[in-house]
């Protein structure tokens, strides 16, 4: 077992060092949700009334409502960005290096995935700290309980990114994927508005949101921030993770020629 | 003693055959040059040897381990230098090597010792704490060779390792790798540059997925004549006369 953990540690360390070195990426990852929190939420606070729904015990402001959704957004972007780095790695050859390790391929890909999740949890932690400083705080137990929730949601979103990276071979194609994956996933979820609010305008949209795994990632985080477990969300997130991961492993099966384009 | 054995290996990308019934072996302690123009199938063969691709046709054995049946044992005995650079430019040489050691399950003191030994062997020890970005092309390549040696492989694969290097660096790297072969490694060196090969090296000529000849470089039919013929062929991309 020891070589497995050593490899995992090496991959996680590398990913985190790379992230810290890329200051621009670090800032973008923070500024994006903060802009949403400050600008978007301020504008919408007046328009949207959010009634009392679990896990909230009282009326809440819109900022408080979208905080978990923005945590999910950080992880969504991070998951896609890690897969962007995989597409880049394909081209640069460091994915080849990773896959020639004598450890099982599924473990290597899982380690790569987990490394990305660790990075995303660090981002969320900094974001929550800034939010807390500006007065949007959660119960103390929430800051602990959210870590396993972020781990689960991060793994699910990372596996989705991994799956996409196994099918996208060129960086150019990736921009399209961002538009067709990130935006629909984010907007068609409970990140910005509760599902009952969505149902008021369109029951079809509500149903789509209710099938979107990202909705459950957000709800898992939302409940965890109040120290509660949303079991339905956990089941959805876990099942989606398994599904995406199996599909990604299938995509990276050497018998299916991941480097088809290289002669 | 057999290092690397390739028997009756074929591989197709859809309907185009990249490798067609390829067989040869490289003994431990030998430097084998895999000569072929661009598109000959060298990179495909390397992808099969490192299990980035798998084929149902033929058998590849690495230090006695069948890569299809026992891929992990086989991969643990291979050191690879890829054609494209695979370094993290903003990290130090040592960090890059540590990462690789970790991928092979090495950590702590054994990893540090293996890294030190590999760097010393390639004359790179004093550069261990420099960022890769600060190194020139020749030193980056040397570092990649050092990296490929950390886990103590029995087979060393190099895919056109001197591409883009100046004459002095090419010479230095070619000499280094010949020394590694003399120390007991089985070396497979893909190239299209005939001047990197010494007369007593093994030379395998691959063209359009087939082996045209296999033997001591100076013993090939036509001797140096073939080398010249090959050079002309790679230069003009014409088919080699059989």
Tab-separated table of C-alpha atoms in Angstrom:
chain	number	residue	atom	x	y	z
A	1	UNK	CA	0.000	0.000	0.000
A	2	UNK	CA	2.882	2.374	0.727
A	3	UNK	CA	3.888	3.071	-2.896
A	4	UNK	CA	0.268	3.977	-3.626
A	5	UNK	CA	0.170	6.588	-0.905
A	6	UNK	CA	3.582	7.916	-1.892
A	7	UNK	CA	2.363	8.406	-5.448
A	8	UNK	CA	-0.825	10.045	-4.197
A	9	UNK	CA	1.181	12.437	-2.036
A	10	UNK	CA	3.507	13.250	-4.948
A	11	UNK	CA	0.598	14.027	-7.264
A	12	UNK	CA	-1.258	16.137	-4.677
A	13	UNK	CA	1.917	18.071	-3.839
A	14	UNK	CA	2.646	18.778	-7.485
A	15	UNK	CA	-0.892	19.962	-8.197
A	16	UNK	CA	-0.907	22.298	-5.199
A	17	UNK	CA	2.522	23.724	-5.987
A	18	UNK	CA	1.438	24.358	-9.548
A	19	UNK	CA	-1.691	26.088	-8.343
A	20	UNK	CA	0.104	28.325	-5.878
A	21	UNK	CA	2.622	29.265	-8.561
A	22	UNK	CA	-0.140	30.287	-10.942
A	23	UNK	CA	-1.123	33.469	-9.136
A	24	UNK	CA	-3.483	34.517	-11.892
A	25	UNK	CA	-5.475	31.334	-11.573
A	26	UNK	CA	-5.610	31.706	-7.819
A	27	UNK	CA	-6.902	35.263	-8.058
A	28	UNK	CA	-9.426	34.436	-10.775
A	29	UNK	CA	-10.732	31.568	-8.689
A	30	UNK	CA	-11.347	33.993	-5.818
A	31	UNK	CA	-12.496	37.066	-7.667
A	32	UNK	CA	-15.141	35.233	-9.721
A	33	UNK	CA	-17.325	34.122	-6.790
A	34	UNK	CA	-16.666	37.336	-4.885
A	35	UNK	CA	-17.966	39.382	-7.792
A	36	UNK	CA	-21.097	37.255	-7.799
A	37	UNK	CA	-21.470	37.624	-4.074
A	38	UNK	CA	-20.968	41.366	-3.992
A	39	UNK	CA	-22.419	42.605	-7.257
A	40	UNK	CA	-24.954	40.025	-8.330
A	41	UNK	CA	-26.354	39.357	-4.894
A	42	UNK	CA	-26.621	43.065	-4.079
A	43	UNK	CA	-28.608	43.660	-7.224
A	44	UNK	CA	-30.913	40.722	-6.743
A	45	UNK	CA	-31.513	41.044	-3.054
A	46	UNK	CA	-34.311	43.511	-3.715
A	47	UNK	CA	-35.907	41.371	-6.422
A	48	UNK	CA	-35.819	37.939	-4.905
A	49	UNK	CA	-37.489	37.105	-1.656
A	50	UNK	CA	-36.263	33.837	-0.231
A	51	UNK	CA	-38.720	32.245	2.141
A	52	UNK	CA	-37.916	29.870	4.915
A	53	UNK	CA	-36.858	26.528	3.487
A	54	UNK	CA	-34.594	23.936	5.100
A	55	UNK	CA	-31.878	24.142	6.276
A	56	UNK	CA	-32.649	27.784	7.061
A	57	UNK	CA	-34.537	28.514	10.299
A	58	UNK	CA	-35.363	32.092	9.532
A	59	UNK	CA	-35.578	34.563	6.682
A	60	UNK	CA	-32.223	34.919	5.030
A	61	UNK	CA	-30.643	37.461	2.746
A	62	UNK	CA	-29.839	36.559	-0.826
A	63	UNK	CA	-26.101	36.607	-0.101
A	64	UNK	CA	-26.591	33.878	2.438
A	65	UNK	CA	-28.650	31.880	-0.027
A	66	UNK	CA	-26.108	31.918	-2.862
A	67	UNK	CA	-23.023	31.322	-0.712
A	68	UNK	CA	-23.171	27.491	-1.042
A	69	UNK	CA	-23.875	27.820	-4.767
A	70	UNK	CA	-20.757	29.933	-5.154
A	71	UNK	CA	-18.727	27.315	-3.269
A	72	UNK	CA	-20.070	24.834	-5.805
A	73	UNK	CA	-19.162	27.232	-8.599
A	74	UNK	CA	-15.571	27.378	-7.400
A	75	UNK	CA	-15.443	23.601	-7.502
A	76	UNK	CA	-17.174	23.440	-10.871
A	77	UNK	CA	-14.638	25.797	-12.410
A	78	UNK	CA	-11.810	24.011	-10.662
A	79	UNK	CA	-12.983	20.609	-11.882
A	80	UNK	CA	-13.122	21.883	-15.438
A	81	UNK	CA	-9.808	23.676	-15.062
A	82	UNK	CA	-8.112	20.536	-13.780
A	83	UNK	CA	-9.403	18.785	-16.834
A	84	UNK	CA	-8.122	21.678	-18.918
A	85	UNK	CA	-4.727	20.973	-17.412
A	86	UNK	CA	-5.205	17.334	-18.389
A	87	UNK	CA	-5.880	18.277	-21.982
A	88	UNK	CA	-2.787	20.472	-21.793
A	89	UNK	CA	-0.878	17.618	-20.197
A	90	UNK	CA	-1.946	15.339	-23.040
A	91	UNK	CA	-0.323	17.722	-25.410
A	92	UNK	CA	2.714	18.384	-23.279
A	93	UNK	CA	3.394	14.774	-22.506
A	94	UNK	CA	3.275	14.918	-18.721
A	95	UNK	CA	0.131	12.810	-18.783
A	96	UNK	CA	2.244	10.180	-20.531
A	97	UNK	CA	4.726	10.413	-17.726
A	98	UNK	CA	1.993	9.927	-15.158
A	99	UNK	CA	0.533	6.926	-16.955
A	100	UNK	CA	3.863	5.131	-17.264
A	101	UNK	CA	4.031	4.791	-13.505
A	102	UNK	CA	3.787	1.116	-12.559
A	103	UNK	CA	0.791	1.772	-10.311
A	104	UNK	CA	-2.677	0.894	-11.584
A	105	UNK	CA	-4.047	3.456	-13.967
A	106	UNK	CA	-7.303	3.933	-12.041
A	107	UNK	CA	-5.325	4.853	-8.946
A	108	UNK	CA	-3.217	7.386	-10.850
A	109	UNK	CA	-6.286	9.040	-12.339
A	110	UNK	CA	-8.027	9.014	-8.981
A	111	UNK	CA	-4.963	10.606	-7.363
A	112	UNK	CA	-4.920	13.278	-10.040
A	113	UNK	CA	-8.586	13.871	-9.345
A	114	UNK	CA	-8.127	14.068	-5.591
A	115	UNK	CA	-5.251	16.504	-6.061
A	116	UNK	CA	-7.592	18.831	-7.937
A	117	UNK	CA	-10.212	18.487	-5.200
A	118	UNK	CA	-7.693	19.464	-2.527
A	119	UNK	CA	-6.907	22.592	-4.544
A	120	UNK	CA	-10.616	23.404	-4.829
A	121	UNK	CA	-11.175	22.974	-1.081
A	122	UNK	CA	-8.361	25.445	-0.422
A	123	UNK	CA	-10.047	27.918	-2.755
A	124	UNK	CA	-13.401	27.480	-1.043
A	125	UNK	CA	-11.774	27.914	2.367
A	126	UNK	CA	-10.277	31.255	1.359
A	127	UNK	CA	-13.591	32.320	-0.182
A	128	UNK	CA	-15.551	31.426	2.963
A	129	UNK	CA	-13.023	33.294	5.059
A	130	UNK	CA	-13.462	36.445	2.980
A	131	UNK	CA	-17.249	36.054	3.097
A	132	UNK	CA	-17.079	35.677	6.887
A	133	UNK	CA	-14.985	38.830	7.134
A	134	UNK	CA	-17.668	40.711	5.242
A	135	UNK	CA	-20.277	39.465	7.658
A	136	UNK	CA	-21.700	36.380	5.952
A	137	UNK	CA	-21.014	33.746	8.556
A	138	UNK	CA	-22.141	30.167	9.094
A	139	UNK	CA	-22.499	28.250	12.347
A	140	UNK	CA	-19.016	27.096	13.470
A	141	UNK	CA	-19.953	23.427	13.039
A	142	UNK	CA	-20.725	24.186	9.391
A	143	UNK	CA	-17.124	25.052	8.606
A	144	UNK	CA	-16.079	21.582	9.738
A	145	UNK	CA	-18.996	19.645	8.269
A	146	UNK	CA	-18.560	21.295	4.892
A	147	UNK	CA	-15.145	19.704	4.328
A	148	UNK	CA	-16.418	16.158	3.648
A	149	UNK	CA	-19.270	17.632	1.596
A	150	UNK	CA	-16.775	19.581	-0.515
A	151	UNK	CA	-14.719	16.429	-0.891
A	152	UNK	CA	-17.731	14.554	-2.279
A	153	UNK	CA	-18.910	17.357	-4.557
A	154	UNK	CA	-15.357	18.082	-5.696
A	155	UNK	CA	-14.776	14.440	-6.585
A	156	UNK	CA	-18.006	14.363	-8.569
A	157	UNK	CA	-17.208	17.535	-10.515
A	158	UNK	CA	-13.586	16.485	-10.977
A	159	UNK	CA	-14.679	13.114	-12.361
A	160	UNK	CA	-16.898	14.959	-14.809
A	161	UNK	CA	-13.903	17.028	-15.878
A	162	UNK	CA	-11.802	13.882	-16.201
A	163	UNK	CA	-14.486	12.319	-18.363
A	164	UNK	CA	-14.560	15.384	-20.587
A	165	UNK	CA	-10.769	15.470	-20.846
A	166	UNK	CA	-10.718	11.846	-22.002
A	167	UNK	CA	-12.903	12.769	-24.944
A	168	UNK	CA	-11.542	16.219	-25.762
A	169	UNK	CA	-8.116	16.067	-27.298
A	170	UNK	CA	-7.447	19.625	-28.282
A	171	UNK	CA	-7.432	22.773	-26.237
A	172	UNK	CA	-9.533	24.572	-28.829
A	173	UNK	CA	-12.448	22.212	-28.335
A	174	UNK	CA	-12.315	22.888	-24.674
A	175	UNK	CA	-13.683	26.422	-24.830
A	176	UNK	CA	-16.869	24.997	-26.269
A	177	UNK	CA	-17.077	22.480	-23.477
A	178	UNK	CA	-16.812	25.280	-20.947
A	179	UNK	CA	-19.804	26.994	-22.509
A	180	UNK	CA	-21.829	23.842	-22.876
A	181	UNK	CA	-20.989	22.353	-19.501
A	182	UNK	CA	-20.213	25.064	-16.963
A	183	UNK	CA	-22.931	27.581	-17.772
A	184	UNK	CA	-25.889	25.203	-18.140
A	185	UNK	CA	-24.805	23.282	-15.061
A	186	UNK	CA	-24.531	26.411	-12.987
A	187	UNK	CA	-27.669	28.211	-14.134
A	188	UNK	CA	-29.878	25.131	-14.254
A	189	UNK	CA	-29.308	24.359	-10.615
A	190	UNK	CA	-30.346	25.544	-7.194
A	191	UNK	CA	-27.182	27.643	-6.898
A	192	UNK	CA	-28.809	31.004	-7.662
A	193	UNK	CA	-32.474	30.375	-6.943
A	194	UNK	CA	-34.351	27.728	-4.995
A	195	UNK	CA	-36.139	25.126	-7.071
A	196	UNK	CA	-39.603	26.224	-5.943
A	197	UNK	CA	-38.829	29.672	-7.321
A	198	UNK	CA	-37.831	28.085	-10.608
A	199	UNK	CA	-41.100	26.124	-10.662
A	200	UNK	CA	-43.050	29.381	-10.543
A	201	UNK	CA	-41.788	30.296	-13.987
A	202	UNK	CA	-41.438	26.881	-15.621
A	203	UNK	CA	-42.024	23.409	-14.282
A	204	UNK	CA	-39.916	21.974	-17.101
A	205	UNK	CA	-36.923	24.050	-16.033
A	206	UNK	CA	-37.533	22.963	-12.467
A	207	UNK	CA	-37.474	19.316	-13.554
A	208	UNK	CA	-34.233	19.829	-15.452
A	209	UNK	CA	-32.714	21.450	-12.361
A	210	UNK	CA	-33.879	18.526	-10.283
A	211	UNK	CA	-31.976	16.146	-12.578
A	212	UNK	CA	-28.804	18.213	-12.614
A	213	UNK	CA	-26.147	16.604	-10.390
A	214	UNK	CA	-24.756	20.060	-9.686
A	215	UNK	CA	-27.994	20.930	-7.873
A	216	UNK	CA	-27.274	18.121	-5.442
A	217	UNK	CA	-23.648	19.179	-5.033
A	218	UNK	CA	-24.892	22.633	-4.041
A	219	UNK	CA	-27.548	21.255	-1.693
A	220	UNK	CA	-25.040	18.911	-0.067
A	221	UNK	CA	-22.770	21.896	0.603
A	222	UNK	CA	-25.704	24.081	1.715
A	223	UNK	CA	-26.905	21.625	4.350
A	224	UNK	CA	-23.371	20.804	5.470
A	225	UNK	CA	-22.710	24.497	6.095
A	226	UNK	CA	-25.403	24.268	8.757
A	227	UNK	CA	-24.067	21.026	10.145
A	228	UNK	CA	-26.808	18.954	8.508
A	229	UNK	CA	-26.657	16.025	6.138
A	230	UNK	CA	-28.832	16.035	3.034
A	231	UNK	CA	-28.978	12.321	2.340
A	232	UNK	CA	-30.722	12.608	-1.031
A	233	UNK	CA	-28.029	14.993	-2.205
A	234	UNK	CA	-25.285	12.697	-0.952
A	235	UNK	CA	-26.773	9.732	-2.822
A	236	UNK	CA	-27.088	11.745	-6.035
A	237	UNK	CA	-23.564	13.130	-5.757
A	238	UNK	CA	-22.036	9.726	-4.980
A	239	UNK	CA	-23.925	7.971	-7.759
A	240	UNK	CA	-22.927	10.664	-10.265
A	241	UNK	CA	-19.319	10.392	-9.142
A	242	UNK	CA	-19.255	6.633	-9.699
A	243	UNK	CA	-20.887	7.009	-13.087
A	244	UNK	CA	-18.551	9.777	-14.290
A	245	UNK	CA	-15.479	7.997	-12.925
A	246	UNK	CA	-16.294	4.696	-14.615
A	247	UNK	CA	-16.917	6.487	-17.899
A	248	UNK	CA	-13.637	8.416	-17.528
A	249	UNK	CA	-11.693	5.219	-16.825
A	250	UNK	CA	-13.251	3.705	-19.907
A	251	UNK	CA	-12.090	6.784	-21.808
A	252	UNK	CA	-8.526	6.353	-20.560
A	253	UNK	CA	-8.342	2.614	-21.239
A	254	UNK	CA	-5.146	2.068	-23.254
A	255	UNK	CA	-6.905	-0.512	-25.395
A	256	UNK	CA	-9.031	2.364	-26.625
A	257	UNK	CA	-5.980	4.335	-27.702
A	258	UNK	CA	-6.039	7.598	-25.799
A	259	UNK	CA	-3.238	8.880	-27.982
A	260	UNK	CA	-4.972	7.972	-31.200
A	261	UNK	CA	-3.833	11.146	-32.874
A	262	UNK	CA	-0.137	10.456	-32.310
A	263	UNK	CA	1.482	8.372	-35.037
B	1	UNK	CA	20.650	-11.925	-21.118
B	2	UNK	CA	17.512	-10.571	-22.734
B	3	UNK	CA	16.427	-7.046	-21.902
B	4	UNK	CA	13.657	-6.216	-24.300
B	5	UNK	CA	11.923	-8.643	-26.615
B	6	UNK	CA	9.407	-7.643	-29.222
B	7	UNK	CA	7.854	-10.437	-31.241
B	8	UNK	CA	5.386	-10.199	-34.131
B	9	UNK	CA	3.874	-6.943	-32.951
B	10	UNK	CA	1.377	-5.190	-35.208
B	11	UNK	CA	-0.753	-2.116	-34.606
B	12	UNK	CA	-3.295	-0.270	-36.707
B	13	UNK	CA	-4.922	3.147	-36.435
B	14	UNK	CA	-8.234	2.299	-38.015
B	15	UNK	CA	-7.420	0.934	-41.438
B	16	UNK	CA	-3.836	2.233	-41.634
B	17	UNK	CA	-1.221	-0.145	-40.357
B	18	UNK	CA	1.368	1.670	-38.221
B	19	UNK	CA	3.332	-1.450	-37.287
B	20	UNK	CA	3.390	-4.654	-39.283
B	21	UNK	CA	4.787	-7.828	-37.730
B	22	UNK	CA	7.678	-6.151	-35.913
B	23	UNK	CA	10.164	-8.431	-34.141
B	24	UNK	CA	13.531	-7.700	-32.583
B	25	UNK	CA	15.242	-7.831	-29.232
B	26	UNK	CA	17.722	-5.721	-27.311
B	27	UNK	CA	20.063	-7.501	-24.919
B	28	UNK	CA	21.123	-6.031	-21.597
B	29	UNK	CA	24.235	-3.903	-22.046
B	30	UNK	CA	23.452	-3.105	-25.684
B	31	UNK	CA	22.754	0.223	-27.330
B	32	UNK	CA	20.133	-0.351	-29.984
B	33	UNK	CA	19.314	2.438	-32.410
B	34	UNK	CA	15.839	2.332	-33.856
B	35	UNK	CA	16.280	4.123	-37.151
B	36	UNK	CA	13.391	5.336	-39.169
B	37	UNK	CA	12.162	8.436	-40.936
B	38	UNK	CA	9.228	10.400	-39.526
B	39	UNK	CA	6.088	8.327	-39.707
B	40	UNK	CA	7.960	5.020	-39.722
B	41	UNK	CA	6.109	3.834	-36.630
B	42	UNK	CA	8.720	4.651	-33.981
B	43	UNK	CA	6.379	6.634	-31.770
B	44	UNK	CA	3.686	3.973	-32.050
B	45	UNK	CA	6.185	1.341	-30.992
B	46	UNK	CA	7.221	3.508	-28.026
B	47	UNK	CA	3.588	3.997	-27.024
B	48	UNK	CA	3.153	0.204	-27.057
B	49	UNK	CA	6.345	-0.312	-25.052
B	50	UNK	CA	5.167	2.148	-22.389
B	51	UNK	CA	1.606	0.808	-22.498
B	52	UNK	CA	0.056	4.068	-23.595
B	53	UNK	CA	-1.339	1.858	-26.332
B	54	UNK	CA	-2.031	-1.855	-26.239
B	55	UNK	CA	-2.279	-4.266	-29.096
B	56	UNK	CA	-3.751	-7.717	-29.378
B	57	UNK	CA	-1.193	-8.751	-31.981
B	58	UNK	CA	2.237	-9.892	-30.880
B	59	UNK	CA	4.085	-9.973	-27.597
B	60	UNK	CA	6.309	-7.489	-25.780
B	61	UNK	CA	8.482	-8.711	-22.941
B	62	UNK	CA	10.403	-6.356	-20.661
B	63	UNK	CA	13.149	-7.978	-18.600
B	64	UNK	CA	11.174	-11.196	-18.818
B	65	UNK	CA	7.768	-9.678	-17.968
B	66	UNK	CA	5.014	-9.774	-20.539
B	67	UNK	CA	3.636	-6.229	-20.773
B	68	UNK	CA	0.128	-7.487	-21.531
B	69	UNK	CA	-0.007	-9.986	-18.680
B	70	UNK	CA	2.070	-8.199	-16.098
B	71	UNK	CA	2.040	-4.530	-17.054
B	72	UNK	CA	3.016	-3.179	-13.649
B	73	UNK	CA	6.111	-5.355	-13.308
B	74	UNK	CA	7.079	-4.471	-16.868
B	75	UNK	CA	6.566	-0.719	-16.408
B	76	UNK	CA	8.562	-0.740	-13.182
B	77	UNK	CA	11.578	-1.911	-15.201
B	78	UNK	CA	11.351	0.697	-17.932
B	79	UNK	CA	12.826	4.178	-17.906
B	80	UNK	CA	11.438	6.483	-20.580
B	81	UNK	CA	12.579	9.731	-22.120
B	82	UNK	CA	9.753	11.068	-24.236
B	83	UNK	CA	10.142	13.078	-27.365
B	84	UNK	CA	8.184	16.015	-25.964
B	85	UNK	CA	9.536	17.597	-22.785
B	86	UNK	CA	7.598	16.460	-19.721
B	87	UNK	CA	9.047	18.769	-17.068
B	88	UNK	CA	7.385	21.324	-14.837
B	89	UNK	CA	9.349	24.372	-15.878
B	90	UNK	CA	8.667	26.460	-12.780
B	91	UNK	CA	9.802	23.836	-10.333
B	92	UNK	CA	13.347	22.977	-9.400
B	93	UNK	CA	15.158	20.008	-10.840
B	94	UNK	CA	14.913	18.238	-7.502
B	95	UNK	CA	11.155	18.833	-7.186
B	96	UNK	CA	10.616	17.419	-10.651
B	97	UNK	CA	12.650	14.352	-9.779
B	98	UNK	CA	10.881	13.973	-6.434
B	99	UNK	CA	7.549	13.957	-8.211
B	100	UNK	CA	8.711	11.215	-10.526
B	101	UNK	CA	10.210	9.190	-7.674
B	102	UNK	CA	6.832	9.456	-5.952
B	103	UNK	CA	5.063	8.115	-9.011
B	104	UNK	CA	7.246	5.060	-8.667
B	105	UNK	CA	6.519	4.755	-4.972
B	106	UNK	CA	9.908	6.066	-3.802
B	107	UNK	CA	10.050	8.579	-0.975
B	108	UNK	CA	12.254	9.813	1.843
B	109	UNK	CA	15.870	8.774	2.060
B	110	UNK	CA	15.839	6.094	-0.667
B	111	UNK	CA	14.335	8.618	-3.094
B	112	UNK	CA	16.883	11.293	-2.174
B	113	UNK	CA	19.740	8.841	-2.626
B	114	UNK	CA	18.439	7.613	-5.991
B	115	UNK	CA	17.961	11.190	-7.204
B	116	UNK	CA	21.456	12.159	-6.102
B	117	UNK	CA	22.970	9.137	-7.830
B	118	UNK	CA	21.102	9.737	-11.070
B	119	UNK	CA	22.023	13.430	-11.151
B	120	UNK	CA	25.662	12.654	-10.457
B	121	UNK	CA	25.705	10.044	-13.200
B	122	UNK	CA	24.521	12.638	-15.712
B	123	UNK	CA	26.794	15.397	-14.335
B	124	UNK	CA	23.803	17.445	-13.144
B	125	UNK	CA	24.276	17.299	-9.370
B	126	UNK	CA	25.185	20.970	-8.954
B	127	UNK	CA	22.037	22.062	-10.779
B	128	UNK	CA	19.594	20.206	-8.556
B	129	UNK	CA	18.155	23.340	-6.995
B	130	UNK	CA	17.810	25.405	-10.146
B	131	UNK	CA	14.461	25.936	-11.761
B	132	UNK	CA	14.047	23.932	-14.935
B	133	UNK	CA	13.176	27.117	-16.830
B	134	UNK	CA	16.725	28.337	-16.176
B	135	UNK	CA	18.312	25.287	-17.809
B	136	UNK	CA	19.234	25.070	-21.480
B	137	UNK	CA	17.793	22.409	-23.766
B	138	UNK	CA	20.720	20.053	-23.367
B	139	UNK	CA	20.601	20.166	-19.590
B	140	UNK	CA	16.837	19.682	-19.565
B	141	UNK	CA	17.274	16.562	-21.633
B	142	UNK	CA	20.033	15.283	-19.361
B	143	UNK	CA	17.737	15.850	-16.456
B	144	UNK	CA	15.029	13.822	-18.138
B	145	UNK	CA	17.497	11.004	-18.639
B	146	UNK	CA	18.531	11.230	-14.995
B	147	UNK	CA	14.863	11.090	-14.082
B	148	UNK	CA	14.349	7.964	-16.164
B	149	UNK	CA	17.082	6.238	-14.112
B	150	UNK	CA	15.792	7.008	-10.612
B	151	UNK	CA	13.789	3.826	-10.142
B	152	UNK	CA	16.658	1.638	-11.357
B	153	UNK	CA	15.189	0.411	-14.651
B	154	UNK	CA	16.673	-2.391	-16.713
B	155	UNK	CA	15.496	-0.960	-20.006
B	156	UNK	CA	15.943	2.637	-21.107
B	157	UNK	CA	13.741	3.947	-23.918
B	158	UNK	CA	14.538	7.265	-25.586
B	159	UNK	CA	12.321	8.683	-28.292
B	160	UNK	CA	14.416	11.027	-30.465
B	161	UNK	CA	16.039	12.546	-27.379
B	162	UNK	CA	18.343	14.911	-29.249
B	163	UNK	CA	15.679	16.741	-31.263
B	164	UNK	CA	16.230	20.482	-31.094
B	165	UNK	CA	19.646	20.305	-29.410
B	166	UNK	CA	22.883	21.818	-30.662
B	167	UNK	CA	25.734	19.615	-31.879
B	168	UNK	CA	27.710	19.702	-28.610
B	169	UNK	CA	24.715	18.756	-26.460
B	170	UNK	CA	23.751	16.017	-28.885
B	171	UNK	CA	27.236	14.585	-28.718
B	172	UNK	CA	27.324	14.761	-24.925
B	173	UNK	CA	23.970	13.057	-24.524
B	174	UNK	CA	24.765	10.373	-27.069
B	175	UNK	CA	28.017	9.641	-25.202
B	176	UNK	CA	26.262	9.525	-21.844
B	177	UNK	CA	23.686	7.065	-23.021
B	178	UNK	CA	26.326	4.837	-24.598
B	179	UNK	CA	28.000	4.741	-21.185
B	180	UNK	CA	24.697	3.760	-19.596
B	181	UNK	CA	24.420	0.863	-22.043
B	182	UNK	CA	27.960	-0.222	-21.166
B	183	UNK	CA	26.977	-0.220	-17.508
B	184	UNK	CA	24.398	-2.930	-18.241
B	185	UNK	CA	21.186	-1.225	-19.339
B	186	UNK	CA	19.377	-2.294	-22.480
B	187	UNK	CA	18.967	0.952	-24.418
B	188	UNK	CA	16.502	1.545	-27.235
B	189	UNK	CA	17.195	4.884	-28.886
B	190	UNK	CA	14.841	6.041	-31.603
B	191	UNK	CA	16.326	8.454	-34.083
B	192	UNK	CA	16.537	9.444	-37.703
B	193	UNK	CA	20.054	10.768	-37.319
B	194	UNK	CA	22.625	8.209	-38.395
B	195	UNK	CA	25.577	10.067	-36.848
B	196	UNK	CA	24.352	9.205	-33.350
B	197	UNK	CA	25.111	5.546	-33.935
B	198	UNK	CA	28.469	3.863	-33.349
B	199	UNK	CA	29.726	1.013	-35.532
B	200	UNK	CA	29.314	-1.629	-32.822
B	201	UNK	CA	25.786	-0.526	-31.866
B	202	UNK	CA	22.819	-2.610	-32.811
B	203	UNK	CA	20.787	-0.877	-35.520
B	204	UNK	CA	17.179	-1.687	-36.380
B	205	UNK	CA	15.786	0.047	-39.439
B	206	UNK	CA	12.051	0.624	-39.330
B	207	UNK	CA	10.226	1.924	-42.347
B	208	UNK	CA	6.487	2.185	-42.914
B	209	UNK	CA	5.845	-0.072	-39.967
B	210	UNK	CA	8.154	-2.876	-41.075
B	211	UNK	CA	11.632	-3.918	-39.993
B	212	UNK	CA	13.963	-3.554	-42.977
B	213	UNK	CA	17.120	-4.716	-41.248
B	214	UNK	CA	18.441	-5.606	-37.821
B	215	UNK	CA	22.063	-6.151	-36.877
B	216	UNK	CA	25.319	-4.536	-35.879
B	217	UNK	CA	25.491	-1.038	-37.359
B	218	UNK	CA	28.688	-1.758	-39.289
B	219	UNK	CA	27.511	-5.204	-40.336
B	220	UNK	CA	24.371	-4.029	-42.102
B	221	UNK	CA	24.198	-4.947	-45.763
B	222	UNK	CA	26.049	-2.213	-47.578
B	223	UNK	CA	27.905	-1.145	-44.404
B	224	UNK	CA	28.289	2.611	-44.207
B	225	UNK	CA	26.664	2.714	-47.618
B	226	UNK	CA	23.328	1.900	-46.060
B	227	UNK	CA	23.804	4.597	-43.494
B	228	UNK	CA	24.273	7.047	-46.324
B	229	UNK	CA	21.367	5.581	-48.225
B	230	UNK	CA	19.262	5.896	-45.114
B	231	UNK	CA	20.282	9.501	-44.645
B	232	UNK	CA	19.302	10.277	-48.209
B	233	UNK	CA	16.030	8.506	-47.661
B	234	UNK	CA	15.178	10.424	-44.514
B	235	UNK	CA	16.219	13.644	-46.167
B	236	UNK	CA	14.128	13.120	-49.277
B	237	UNK	CA	11.433	10.927	-47.760
B	238	UNK	CA	11.826	8.357	-50.524
B	239	UNK	CA	11.372	4.685	-49.950
B	240	UNK	CA	14.539	2.821	-49.091
B	241	UNK	CA	15.682	0.227	-51.635
B	242	UNK	CA	15.201	-3.206	-50.097
